[in-house]
PDB file of N, CA and C in Angstrom:
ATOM      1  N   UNK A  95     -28.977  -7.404  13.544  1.00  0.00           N
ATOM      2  CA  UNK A  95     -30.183  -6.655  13.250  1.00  0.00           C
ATOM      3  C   UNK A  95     -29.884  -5.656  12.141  1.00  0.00           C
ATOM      4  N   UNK A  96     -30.762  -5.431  11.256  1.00  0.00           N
ATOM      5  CA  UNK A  96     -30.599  -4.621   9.857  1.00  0.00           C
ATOM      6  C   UNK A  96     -31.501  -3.272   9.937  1.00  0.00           C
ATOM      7  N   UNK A  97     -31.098  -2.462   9.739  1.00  0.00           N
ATOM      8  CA  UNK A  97     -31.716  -1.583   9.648  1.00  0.00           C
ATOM      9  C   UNK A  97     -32.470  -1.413   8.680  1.00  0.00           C
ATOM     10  N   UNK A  98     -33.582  -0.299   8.678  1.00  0.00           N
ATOM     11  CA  UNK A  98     -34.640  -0.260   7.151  1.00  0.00           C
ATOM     12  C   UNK A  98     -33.596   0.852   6.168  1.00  0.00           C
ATOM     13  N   UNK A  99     -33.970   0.033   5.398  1.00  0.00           N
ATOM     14  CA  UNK A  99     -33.102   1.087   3.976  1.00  0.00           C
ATOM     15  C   UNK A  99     -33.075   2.648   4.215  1.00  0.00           C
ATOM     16  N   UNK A 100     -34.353   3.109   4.578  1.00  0.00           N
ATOM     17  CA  UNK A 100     -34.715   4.943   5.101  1.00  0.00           C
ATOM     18  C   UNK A 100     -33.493   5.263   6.210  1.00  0.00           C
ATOM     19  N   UNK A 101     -33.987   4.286   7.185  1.00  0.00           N
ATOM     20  CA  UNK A 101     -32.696   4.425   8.401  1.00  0.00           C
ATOM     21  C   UNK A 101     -31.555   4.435   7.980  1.00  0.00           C
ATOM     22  N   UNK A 102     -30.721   3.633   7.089  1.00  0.00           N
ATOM     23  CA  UNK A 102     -29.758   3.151   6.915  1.00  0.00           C
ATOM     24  C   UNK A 102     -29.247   4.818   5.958  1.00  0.00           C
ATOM     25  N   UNK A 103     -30.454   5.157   5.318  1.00  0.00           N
ATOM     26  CA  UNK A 103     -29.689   6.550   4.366  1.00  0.00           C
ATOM     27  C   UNK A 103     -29.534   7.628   5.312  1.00  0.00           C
ATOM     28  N   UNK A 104     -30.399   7.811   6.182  1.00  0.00           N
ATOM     29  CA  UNK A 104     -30.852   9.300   6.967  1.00  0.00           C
ATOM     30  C   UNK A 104     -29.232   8.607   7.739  1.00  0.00           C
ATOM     31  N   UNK A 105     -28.738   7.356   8.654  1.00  0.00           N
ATOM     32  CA  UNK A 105     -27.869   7.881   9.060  1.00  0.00           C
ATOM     33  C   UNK A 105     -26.354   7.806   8.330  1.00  0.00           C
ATOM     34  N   UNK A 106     -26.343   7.434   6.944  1.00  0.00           N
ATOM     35  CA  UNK A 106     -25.493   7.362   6.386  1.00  0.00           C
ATOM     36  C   UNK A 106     -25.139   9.280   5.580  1.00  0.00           C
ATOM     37  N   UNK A 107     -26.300   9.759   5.367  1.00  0.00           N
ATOM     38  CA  UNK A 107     -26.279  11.517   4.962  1.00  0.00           C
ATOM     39  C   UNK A 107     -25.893  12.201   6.440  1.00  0.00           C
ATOM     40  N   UNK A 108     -26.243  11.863   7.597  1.00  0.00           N
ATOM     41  CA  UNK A 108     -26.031  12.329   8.997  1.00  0.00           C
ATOM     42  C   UNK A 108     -24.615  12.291   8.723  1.00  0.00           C
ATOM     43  N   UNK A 109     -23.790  11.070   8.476  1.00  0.00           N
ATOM     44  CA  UNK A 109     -22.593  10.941   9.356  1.00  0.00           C
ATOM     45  C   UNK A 109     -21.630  11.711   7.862  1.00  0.00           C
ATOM     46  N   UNK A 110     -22.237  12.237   6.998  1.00  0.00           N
ATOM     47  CA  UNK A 110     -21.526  12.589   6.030  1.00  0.00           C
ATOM     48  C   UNK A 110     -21.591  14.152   5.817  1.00  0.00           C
ATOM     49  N   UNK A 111     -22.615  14.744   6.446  1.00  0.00           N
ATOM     50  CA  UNK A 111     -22.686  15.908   7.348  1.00  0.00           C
ATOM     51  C   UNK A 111     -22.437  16.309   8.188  1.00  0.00           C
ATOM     52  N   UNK A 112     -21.987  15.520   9.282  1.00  0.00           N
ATOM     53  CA  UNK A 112     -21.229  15.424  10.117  1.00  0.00           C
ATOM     54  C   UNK A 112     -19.626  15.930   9.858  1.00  0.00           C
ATOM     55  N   UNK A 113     -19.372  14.824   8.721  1.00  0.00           N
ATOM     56  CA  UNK A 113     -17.961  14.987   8.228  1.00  0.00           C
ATOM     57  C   UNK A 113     -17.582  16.642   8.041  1.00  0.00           C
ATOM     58  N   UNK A 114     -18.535  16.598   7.008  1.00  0.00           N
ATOM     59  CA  UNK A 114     -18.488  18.340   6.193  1.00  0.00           C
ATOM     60  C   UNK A 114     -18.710  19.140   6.963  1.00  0.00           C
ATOM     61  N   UNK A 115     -19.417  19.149   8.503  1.00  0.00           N
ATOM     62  CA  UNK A 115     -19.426  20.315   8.902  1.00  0.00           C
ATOM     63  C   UNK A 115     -17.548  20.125   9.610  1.00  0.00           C
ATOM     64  N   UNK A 116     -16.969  19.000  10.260  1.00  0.00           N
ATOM     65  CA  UNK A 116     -16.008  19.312  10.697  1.00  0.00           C
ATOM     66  C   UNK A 116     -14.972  20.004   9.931  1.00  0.00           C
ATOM     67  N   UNK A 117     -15.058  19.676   8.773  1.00  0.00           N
ATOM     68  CA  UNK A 117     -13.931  19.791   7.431  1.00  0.00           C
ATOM     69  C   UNK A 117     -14.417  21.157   7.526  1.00  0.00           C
ATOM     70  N   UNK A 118     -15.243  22.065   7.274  1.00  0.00           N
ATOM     71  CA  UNK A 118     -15.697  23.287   6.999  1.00  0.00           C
ATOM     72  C   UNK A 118     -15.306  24.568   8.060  1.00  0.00           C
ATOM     73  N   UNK A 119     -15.447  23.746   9.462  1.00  0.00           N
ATOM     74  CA  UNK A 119     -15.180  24.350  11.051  1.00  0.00           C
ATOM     75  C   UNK A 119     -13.548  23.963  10.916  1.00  0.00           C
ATOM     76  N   UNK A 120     -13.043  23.364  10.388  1.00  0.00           N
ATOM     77  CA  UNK A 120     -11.688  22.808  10.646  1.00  0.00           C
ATOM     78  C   UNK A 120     -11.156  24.260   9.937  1.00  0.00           C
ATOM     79  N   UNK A 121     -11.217  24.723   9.194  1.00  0.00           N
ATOM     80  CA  UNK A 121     -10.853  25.730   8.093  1.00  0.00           C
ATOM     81  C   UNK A 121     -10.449  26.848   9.093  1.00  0.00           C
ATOM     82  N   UNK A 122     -11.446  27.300   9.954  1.00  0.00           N
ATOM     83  CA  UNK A 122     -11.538  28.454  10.713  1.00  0.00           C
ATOM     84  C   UNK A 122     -10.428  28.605  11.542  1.00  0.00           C
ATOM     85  N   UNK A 123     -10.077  27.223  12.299  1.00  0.00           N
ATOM     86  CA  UNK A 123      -8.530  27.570  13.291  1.00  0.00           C
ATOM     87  C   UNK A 123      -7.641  27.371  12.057  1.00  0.00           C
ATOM     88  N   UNK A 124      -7.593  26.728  11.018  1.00  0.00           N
ATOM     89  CA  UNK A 124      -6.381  26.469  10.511  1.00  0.00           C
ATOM     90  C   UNK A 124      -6.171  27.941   9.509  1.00  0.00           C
ATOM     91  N   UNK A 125      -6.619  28.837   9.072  1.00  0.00           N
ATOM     92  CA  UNK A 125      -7.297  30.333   9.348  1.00  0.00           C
ATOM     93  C   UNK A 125      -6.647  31.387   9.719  1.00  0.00           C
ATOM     94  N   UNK A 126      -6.361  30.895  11.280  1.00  0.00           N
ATOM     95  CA  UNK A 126      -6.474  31.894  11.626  1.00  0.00           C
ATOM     96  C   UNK A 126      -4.975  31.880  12.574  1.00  0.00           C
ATOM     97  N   UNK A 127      -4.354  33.215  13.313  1.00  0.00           N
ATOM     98  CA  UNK A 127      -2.793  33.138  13.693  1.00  0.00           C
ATOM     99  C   UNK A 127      -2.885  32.434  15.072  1.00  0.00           C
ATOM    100  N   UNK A 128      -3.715  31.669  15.717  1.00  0.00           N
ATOM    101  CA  UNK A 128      -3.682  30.884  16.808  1.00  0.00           C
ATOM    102  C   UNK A 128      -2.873  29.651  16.346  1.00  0.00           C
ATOM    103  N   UNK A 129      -1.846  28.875  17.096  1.00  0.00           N
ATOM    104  CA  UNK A 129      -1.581  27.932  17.078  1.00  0.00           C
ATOM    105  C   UNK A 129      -2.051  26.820  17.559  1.00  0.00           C
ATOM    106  N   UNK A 130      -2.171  25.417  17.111  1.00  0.00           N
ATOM    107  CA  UNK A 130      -2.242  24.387  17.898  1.00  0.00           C
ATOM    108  C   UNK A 130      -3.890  24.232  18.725  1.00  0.00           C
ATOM    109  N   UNK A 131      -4.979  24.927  17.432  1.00  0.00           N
ATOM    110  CA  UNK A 131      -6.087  25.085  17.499  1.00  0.00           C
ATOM    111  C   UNK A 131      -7.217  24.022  16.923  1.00  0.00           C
ATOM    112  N   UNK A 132      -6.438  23.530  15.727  1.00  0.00           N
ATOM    113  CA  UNK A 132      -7.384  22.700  14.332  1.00  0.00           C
ATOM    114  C   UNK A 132      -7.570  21.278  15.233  1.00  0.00           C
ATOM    115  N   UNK A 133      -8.547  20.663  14.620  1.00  0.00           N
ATOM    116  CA  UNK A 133      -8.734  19.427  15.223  1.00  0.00           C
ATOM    117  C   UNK A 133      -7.744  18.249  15.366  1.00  0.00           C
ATOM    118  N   UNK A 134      -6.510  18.354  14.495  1.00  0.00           N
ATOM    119  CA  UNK A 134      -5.747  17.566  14.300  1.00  0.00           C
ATOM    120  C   UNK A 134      -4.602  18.075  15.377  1.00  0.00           C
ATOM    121  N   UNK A 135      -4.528  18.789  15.623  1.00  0.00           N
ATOM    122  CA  UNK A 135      -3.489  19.428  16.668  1.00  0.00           C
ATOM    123  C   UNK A 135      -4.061  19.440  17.886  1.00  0.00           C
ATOM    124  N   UNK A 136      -5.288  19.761  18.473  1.00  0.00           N
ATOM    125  CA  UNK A 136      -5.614  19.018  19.772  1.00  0.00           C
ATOM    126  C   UNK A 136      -6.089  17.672  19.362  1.00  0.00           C
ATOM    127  N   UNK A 137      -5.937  16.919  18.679  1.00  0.00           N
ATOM    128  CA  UNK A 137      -6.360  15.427  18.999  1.00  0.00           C
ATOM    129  C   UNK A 137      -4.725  14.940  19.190  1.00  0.00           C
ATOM    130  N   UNK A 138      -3.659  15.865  18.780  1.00  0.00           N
ATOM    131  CA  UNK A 138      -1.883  15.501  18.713  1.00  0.00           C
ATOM    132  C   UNK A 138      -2.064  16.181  20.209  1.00  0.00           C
ATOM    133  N   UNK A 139      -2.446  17.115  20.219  1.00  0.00           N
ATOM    134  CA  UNK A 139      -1.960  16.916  22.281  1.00  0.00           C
ATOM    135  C   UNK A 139      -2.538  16.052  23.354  1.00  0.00           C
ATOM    136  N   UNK A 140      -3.563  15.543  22.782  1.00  0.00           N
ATOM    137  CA  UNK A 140      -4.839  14.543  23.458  1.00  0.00           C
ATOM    138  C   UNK A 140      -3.445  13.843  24.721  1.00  0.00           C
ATOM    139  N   UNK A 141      -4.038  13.009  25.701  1.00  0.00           N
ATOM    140  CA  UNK A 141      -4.056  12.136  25.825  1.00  0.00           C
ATOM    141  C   UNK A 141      -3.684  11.036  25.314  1.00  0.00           C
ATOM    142  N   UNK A 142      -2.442   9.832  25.381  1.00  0.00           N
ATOM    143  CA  UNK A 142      -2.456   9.023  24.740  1.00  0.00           C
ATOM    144  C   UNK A 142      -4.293   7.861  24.640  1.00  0.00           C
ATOM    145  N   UNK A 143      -4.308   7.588  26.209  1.00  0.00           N
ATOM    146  CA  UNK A 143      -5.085   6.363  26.102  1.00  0.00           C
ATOM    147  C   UNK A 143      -6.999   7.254  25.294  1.00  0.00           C
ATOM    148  N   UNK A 144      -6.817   8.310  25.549  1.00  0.00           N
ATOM    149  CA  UNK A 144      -8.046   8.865  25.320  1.00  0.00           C
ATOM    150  C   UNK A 144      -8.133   8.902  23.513  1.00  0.00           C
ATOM    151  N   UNK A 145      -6.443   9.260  22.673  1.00  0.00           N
ATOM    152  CA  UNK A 145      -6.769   8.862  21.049  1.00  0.00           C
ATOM    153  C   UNK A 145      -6.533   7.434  20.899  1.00  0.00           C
ATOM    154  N   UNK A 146      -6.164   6.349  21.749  1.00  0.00           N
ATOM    155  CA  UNK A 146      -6.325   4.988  21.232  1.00  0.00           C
ATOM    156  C   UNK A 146      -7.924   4.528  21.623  1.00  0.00           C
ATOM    157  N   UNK A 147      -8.546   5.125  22.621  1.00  0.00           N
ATOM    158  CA  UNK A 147      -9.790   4.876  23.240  1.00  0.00           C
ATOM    159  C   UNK A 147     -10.865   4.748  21.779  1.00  0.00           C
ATOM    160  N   UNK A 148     -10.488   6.395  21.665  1.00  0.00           N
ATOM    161  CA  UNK A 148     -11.598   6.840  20.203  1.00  0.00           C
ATOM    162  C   UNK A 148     -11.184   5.977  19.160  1.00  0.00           C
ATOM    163  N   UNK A 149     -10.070   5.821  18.733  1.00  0.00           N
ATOM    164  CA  UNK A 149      -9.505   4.945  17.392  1.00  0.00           C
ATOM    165  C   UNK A 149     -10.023   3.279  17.812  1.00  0.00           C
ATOM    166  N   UNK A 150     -10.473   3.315  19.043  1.00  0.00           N
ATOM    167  CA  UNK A 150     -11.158   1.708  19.531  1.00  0.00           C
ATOM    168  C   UNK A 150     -12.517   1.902  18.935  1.00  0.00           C
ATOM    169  N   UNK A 151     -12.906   2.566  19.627  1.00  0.00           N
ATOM    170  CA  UNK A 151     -14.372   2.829  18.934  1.00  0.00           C
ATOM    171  C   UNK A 151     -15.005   3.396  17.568  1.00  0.00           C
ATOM    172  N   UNK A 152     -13.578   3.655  16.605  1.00  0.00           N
ATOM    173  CA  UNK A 152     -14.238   4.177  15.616  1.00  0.00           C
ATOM    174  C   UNK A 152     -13.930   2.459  15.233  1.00  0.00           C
ATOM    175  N   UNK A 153     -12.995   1.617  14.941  1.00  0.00           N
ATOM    176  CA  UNK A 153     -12.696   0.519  15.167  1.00  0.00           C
ATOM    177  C   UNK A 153     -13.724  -0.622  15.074  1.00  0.00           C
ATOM    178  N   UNK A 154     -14.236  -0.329  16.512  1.00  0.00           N
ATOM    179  CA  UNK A 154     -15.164  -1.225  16.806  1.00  0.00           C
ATOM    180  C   UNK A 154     -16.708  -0.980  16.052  1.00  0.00           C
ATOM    181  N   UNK A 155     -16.873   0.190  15.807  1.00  0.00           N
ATOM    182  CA  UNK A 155     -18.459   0.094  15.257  1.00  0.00           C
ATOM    183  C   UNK A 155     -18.144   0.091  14.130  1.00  0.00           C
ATOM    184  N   UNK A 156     -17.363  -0.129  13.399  1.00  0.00           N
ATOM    185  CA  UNK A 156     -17.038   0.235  11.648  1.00  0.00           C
ATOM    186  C   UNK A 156     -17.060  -1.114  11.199  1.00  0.00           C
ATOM    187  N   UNK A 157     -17.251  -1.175  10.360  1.00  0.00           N
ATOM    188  CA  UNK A 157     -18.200  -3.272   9.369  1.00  0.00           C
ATOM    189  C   UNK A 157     -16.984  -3.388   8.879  1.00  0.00           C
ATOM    190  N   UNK A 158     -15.662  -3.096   9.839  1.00  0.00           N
ATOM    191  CA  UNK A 158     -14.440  -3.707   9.172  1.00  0.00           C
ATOM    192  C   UNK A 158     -14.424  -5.108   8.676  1.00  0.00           C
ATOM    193  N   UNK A 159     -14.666  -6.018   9.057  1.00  0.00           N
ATOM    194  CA  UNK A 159     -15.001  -7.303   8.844  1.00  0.00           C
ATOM    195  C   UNK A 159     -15.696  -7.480   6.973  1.00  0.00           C
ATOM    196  N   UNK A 160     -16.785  -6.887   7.186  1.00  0.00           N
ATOM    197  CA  UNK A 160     -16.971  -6.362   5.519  1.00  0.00           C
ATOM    198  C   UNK A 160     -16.499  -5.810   4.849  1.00  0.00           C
ATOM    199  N   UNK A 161     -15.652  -4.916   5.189  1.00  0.00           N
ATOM    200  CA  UNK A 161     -15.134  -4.527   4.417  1.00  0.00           C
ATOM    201  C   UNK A 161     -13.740  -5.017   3.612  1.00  0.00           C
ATOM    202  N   UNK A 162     -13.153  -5.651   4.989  1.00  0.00           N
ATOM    203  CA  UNK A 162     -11.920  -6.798   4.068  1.00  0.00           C
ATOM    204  C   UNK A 162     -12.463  -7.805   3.494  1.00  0.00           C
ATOM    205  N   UNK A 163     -13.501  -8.679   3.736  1.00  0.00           N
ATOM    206  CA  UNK A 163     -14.196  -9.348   3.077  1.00  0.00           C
ATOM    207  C   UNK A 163     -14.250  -9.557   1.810  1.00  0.00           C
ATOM    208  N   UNK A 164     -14.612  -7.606   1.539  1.00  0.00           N
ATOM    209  CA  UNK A 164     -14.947  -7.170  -0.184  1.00  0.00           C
ATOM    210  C   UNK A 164     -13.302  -7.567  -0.861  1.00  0.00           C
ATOM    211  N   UNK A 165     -12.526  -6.676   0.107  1.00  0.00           N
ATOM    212  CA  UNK A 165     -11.370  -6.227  -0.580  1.00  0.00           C
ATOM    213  C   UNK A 165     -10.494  -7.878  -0.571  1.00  0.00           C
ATOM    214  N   UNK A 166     -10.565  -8.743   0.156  1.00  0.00           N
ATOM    215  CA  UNK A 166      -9.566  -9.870   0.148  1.00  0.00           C
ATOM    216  C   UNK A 166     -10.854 -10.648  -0.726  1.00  0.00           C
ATOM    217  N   UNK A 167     -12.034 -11.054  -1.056  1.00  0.00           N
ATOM    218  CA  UNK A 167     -12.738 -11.532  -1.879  1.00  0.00           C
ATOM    219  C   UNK A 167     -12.167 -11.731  -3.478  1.00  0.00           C
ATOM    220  N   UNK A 168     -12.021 -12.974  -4.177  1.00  0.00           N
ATOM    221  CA  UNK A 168     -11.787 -12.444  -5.354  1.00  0.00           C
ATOM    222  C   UNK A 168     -12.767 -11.685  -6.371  1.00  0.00           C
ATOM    223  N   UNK A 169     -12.119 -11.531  -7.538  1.00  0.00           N
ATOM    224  CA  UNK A 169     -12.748 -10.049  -8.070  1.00  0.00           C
ATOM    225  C   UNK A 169     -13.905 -10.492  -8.889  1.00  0.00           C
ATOM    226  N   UNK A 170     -13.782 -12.034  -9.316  1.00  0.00           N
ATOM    227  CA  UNK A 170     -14.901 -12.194 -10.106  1.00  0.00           C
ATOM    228  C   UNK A 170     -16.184 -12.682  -9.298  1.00  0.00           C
ATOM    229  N   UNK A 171     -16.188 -12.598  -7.758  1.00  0.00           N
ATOM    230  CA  UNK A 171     -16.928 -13.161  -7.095  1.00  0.00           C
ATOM    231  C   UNK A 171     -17.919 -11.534  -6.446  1.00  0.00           C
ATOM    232  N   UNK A 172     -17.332 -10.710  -6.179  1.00  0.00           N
ATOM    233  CA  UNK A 172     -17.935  -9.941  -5.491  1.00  0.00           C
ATOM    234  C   UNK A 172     -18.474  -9.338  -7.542  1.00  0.00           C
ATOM    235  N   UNK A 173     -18.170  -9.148  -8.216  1.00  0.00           N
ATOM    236  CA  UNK A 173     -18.265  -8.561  -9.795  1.00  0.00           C
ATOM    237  C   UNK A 173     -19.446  -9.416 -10.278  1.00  0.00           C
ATOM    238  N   UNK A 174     -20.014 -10.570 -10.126  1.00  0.00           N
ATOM    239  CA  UNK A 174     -21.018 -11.182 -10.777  1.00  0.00           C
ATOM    240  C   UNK A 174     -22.244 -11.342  -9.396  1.00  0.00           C
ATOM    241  N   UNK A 175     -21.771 -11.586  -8.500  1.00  0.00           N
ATOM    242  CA  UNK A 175     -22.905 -11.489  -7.456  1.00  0.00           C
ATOM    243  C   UNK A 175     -23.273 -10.364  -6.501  1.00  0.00           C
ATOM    244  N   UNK A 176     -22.119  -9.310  -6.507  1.00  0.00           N
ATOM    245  CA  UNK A 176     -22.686  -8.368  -5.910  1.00  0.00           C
ATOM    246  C   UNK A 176     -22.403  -8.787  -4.451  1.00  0.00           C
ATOM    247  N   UNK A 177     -21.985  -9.996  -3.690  1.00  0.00           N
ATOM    248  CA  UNK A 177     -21.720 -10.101  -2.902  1.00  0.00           C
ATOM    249  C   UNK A 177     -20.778 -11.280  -2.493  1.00  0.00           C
ATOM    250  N   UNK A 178     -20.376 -12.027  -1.268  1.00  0.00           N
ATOM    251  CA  UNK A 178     -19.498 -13.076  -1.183  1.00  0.00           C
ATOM    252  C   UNK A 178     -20.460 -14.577  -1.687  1.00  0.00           C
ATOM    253  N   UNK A 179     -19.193 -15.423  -2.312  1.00  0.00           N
ATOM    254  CA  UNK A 179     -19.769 -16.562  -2.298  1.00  0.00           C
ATOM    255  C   UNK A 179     -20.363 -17.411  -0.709  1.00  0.00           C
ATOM    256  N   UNK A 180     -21.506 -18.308  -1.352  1.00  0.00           N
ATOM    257  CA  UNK A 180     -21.749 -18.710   0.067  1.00  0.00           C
ATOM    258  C   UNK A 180     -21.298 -19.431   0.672  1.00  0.00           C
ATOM    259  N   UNK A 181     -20.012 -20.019  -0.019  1.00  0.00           N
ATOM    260  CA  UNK A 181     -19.512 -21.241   0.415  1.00  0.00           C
ATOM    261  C   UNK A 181     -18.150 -20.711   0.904  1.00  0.00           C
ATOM    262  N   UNK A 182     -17.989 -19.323   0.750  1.00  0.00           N
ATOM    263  CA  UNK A 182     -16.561 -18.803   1.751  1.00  0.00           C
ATOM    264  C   UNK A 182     -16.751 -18.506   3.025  1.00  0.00           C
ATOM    265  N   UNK A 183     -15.675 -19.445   3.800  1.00  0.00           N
ATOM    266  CA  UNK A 183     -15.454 -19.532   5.228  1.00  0.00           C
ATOM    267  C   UNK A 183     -15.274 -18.075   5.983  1.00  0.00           C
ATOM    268  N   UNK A 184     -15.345 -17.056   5.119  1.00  0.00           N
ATOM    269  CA  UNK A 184     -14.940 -16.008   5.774  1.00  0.00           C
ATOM    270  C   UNK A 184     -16.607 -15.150   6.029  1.00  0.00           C
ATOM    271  N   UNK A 185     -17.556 -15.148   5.280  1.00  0.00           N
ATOM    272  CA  UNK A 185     -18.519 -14.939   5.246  1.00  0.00           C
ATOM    273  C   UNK A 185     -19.698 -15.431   5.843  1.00  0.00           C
TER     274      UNK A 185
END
């Protein structure tokens, strides 16, 4: 199922605001004389199965599949059509 182009921007600016607010909030513990505060330092004390859990799910919803697609595609194929040939087995 495809989303409508509107959908597809509102949640593509969401998840990129998303980003920036963490990057922006990330600043504040790394900041400041608390240790072992920033997001990267409690996601390093996490739980093992709870950071392979999340790294599943960022994993799983991400168009990895498309995206090696692009990148193992040759160059004059994705460069003149804009997308995969139709006759590749991978597509």
């Amino acid at each position: 199922m495809r989303l409508p182009a509107n959908l597809r921007n509102v949640t593509g600016i969401g998840l990129l605001l998303v980003l920036l607010a963490l990057l922006v909030y990330d600043l504040l513990p790394a900041t400041n004389e608390a240790e072992g505060d920033t997001i990267s330092e409690v996601l390093a004390g996490a739980p093992l199965p709870a950071v392979l859990l999340a790294g599943y799910f960022l994993g799983h919803f991400w168009p990895i599949g498309v995206v090696l697609r692009r990148i193992w595609a040759p160059p004059d194929t994705v460069e003149k059509t804009g997308s995969l040939r139709s006759d590749d087995p991978a597509g």
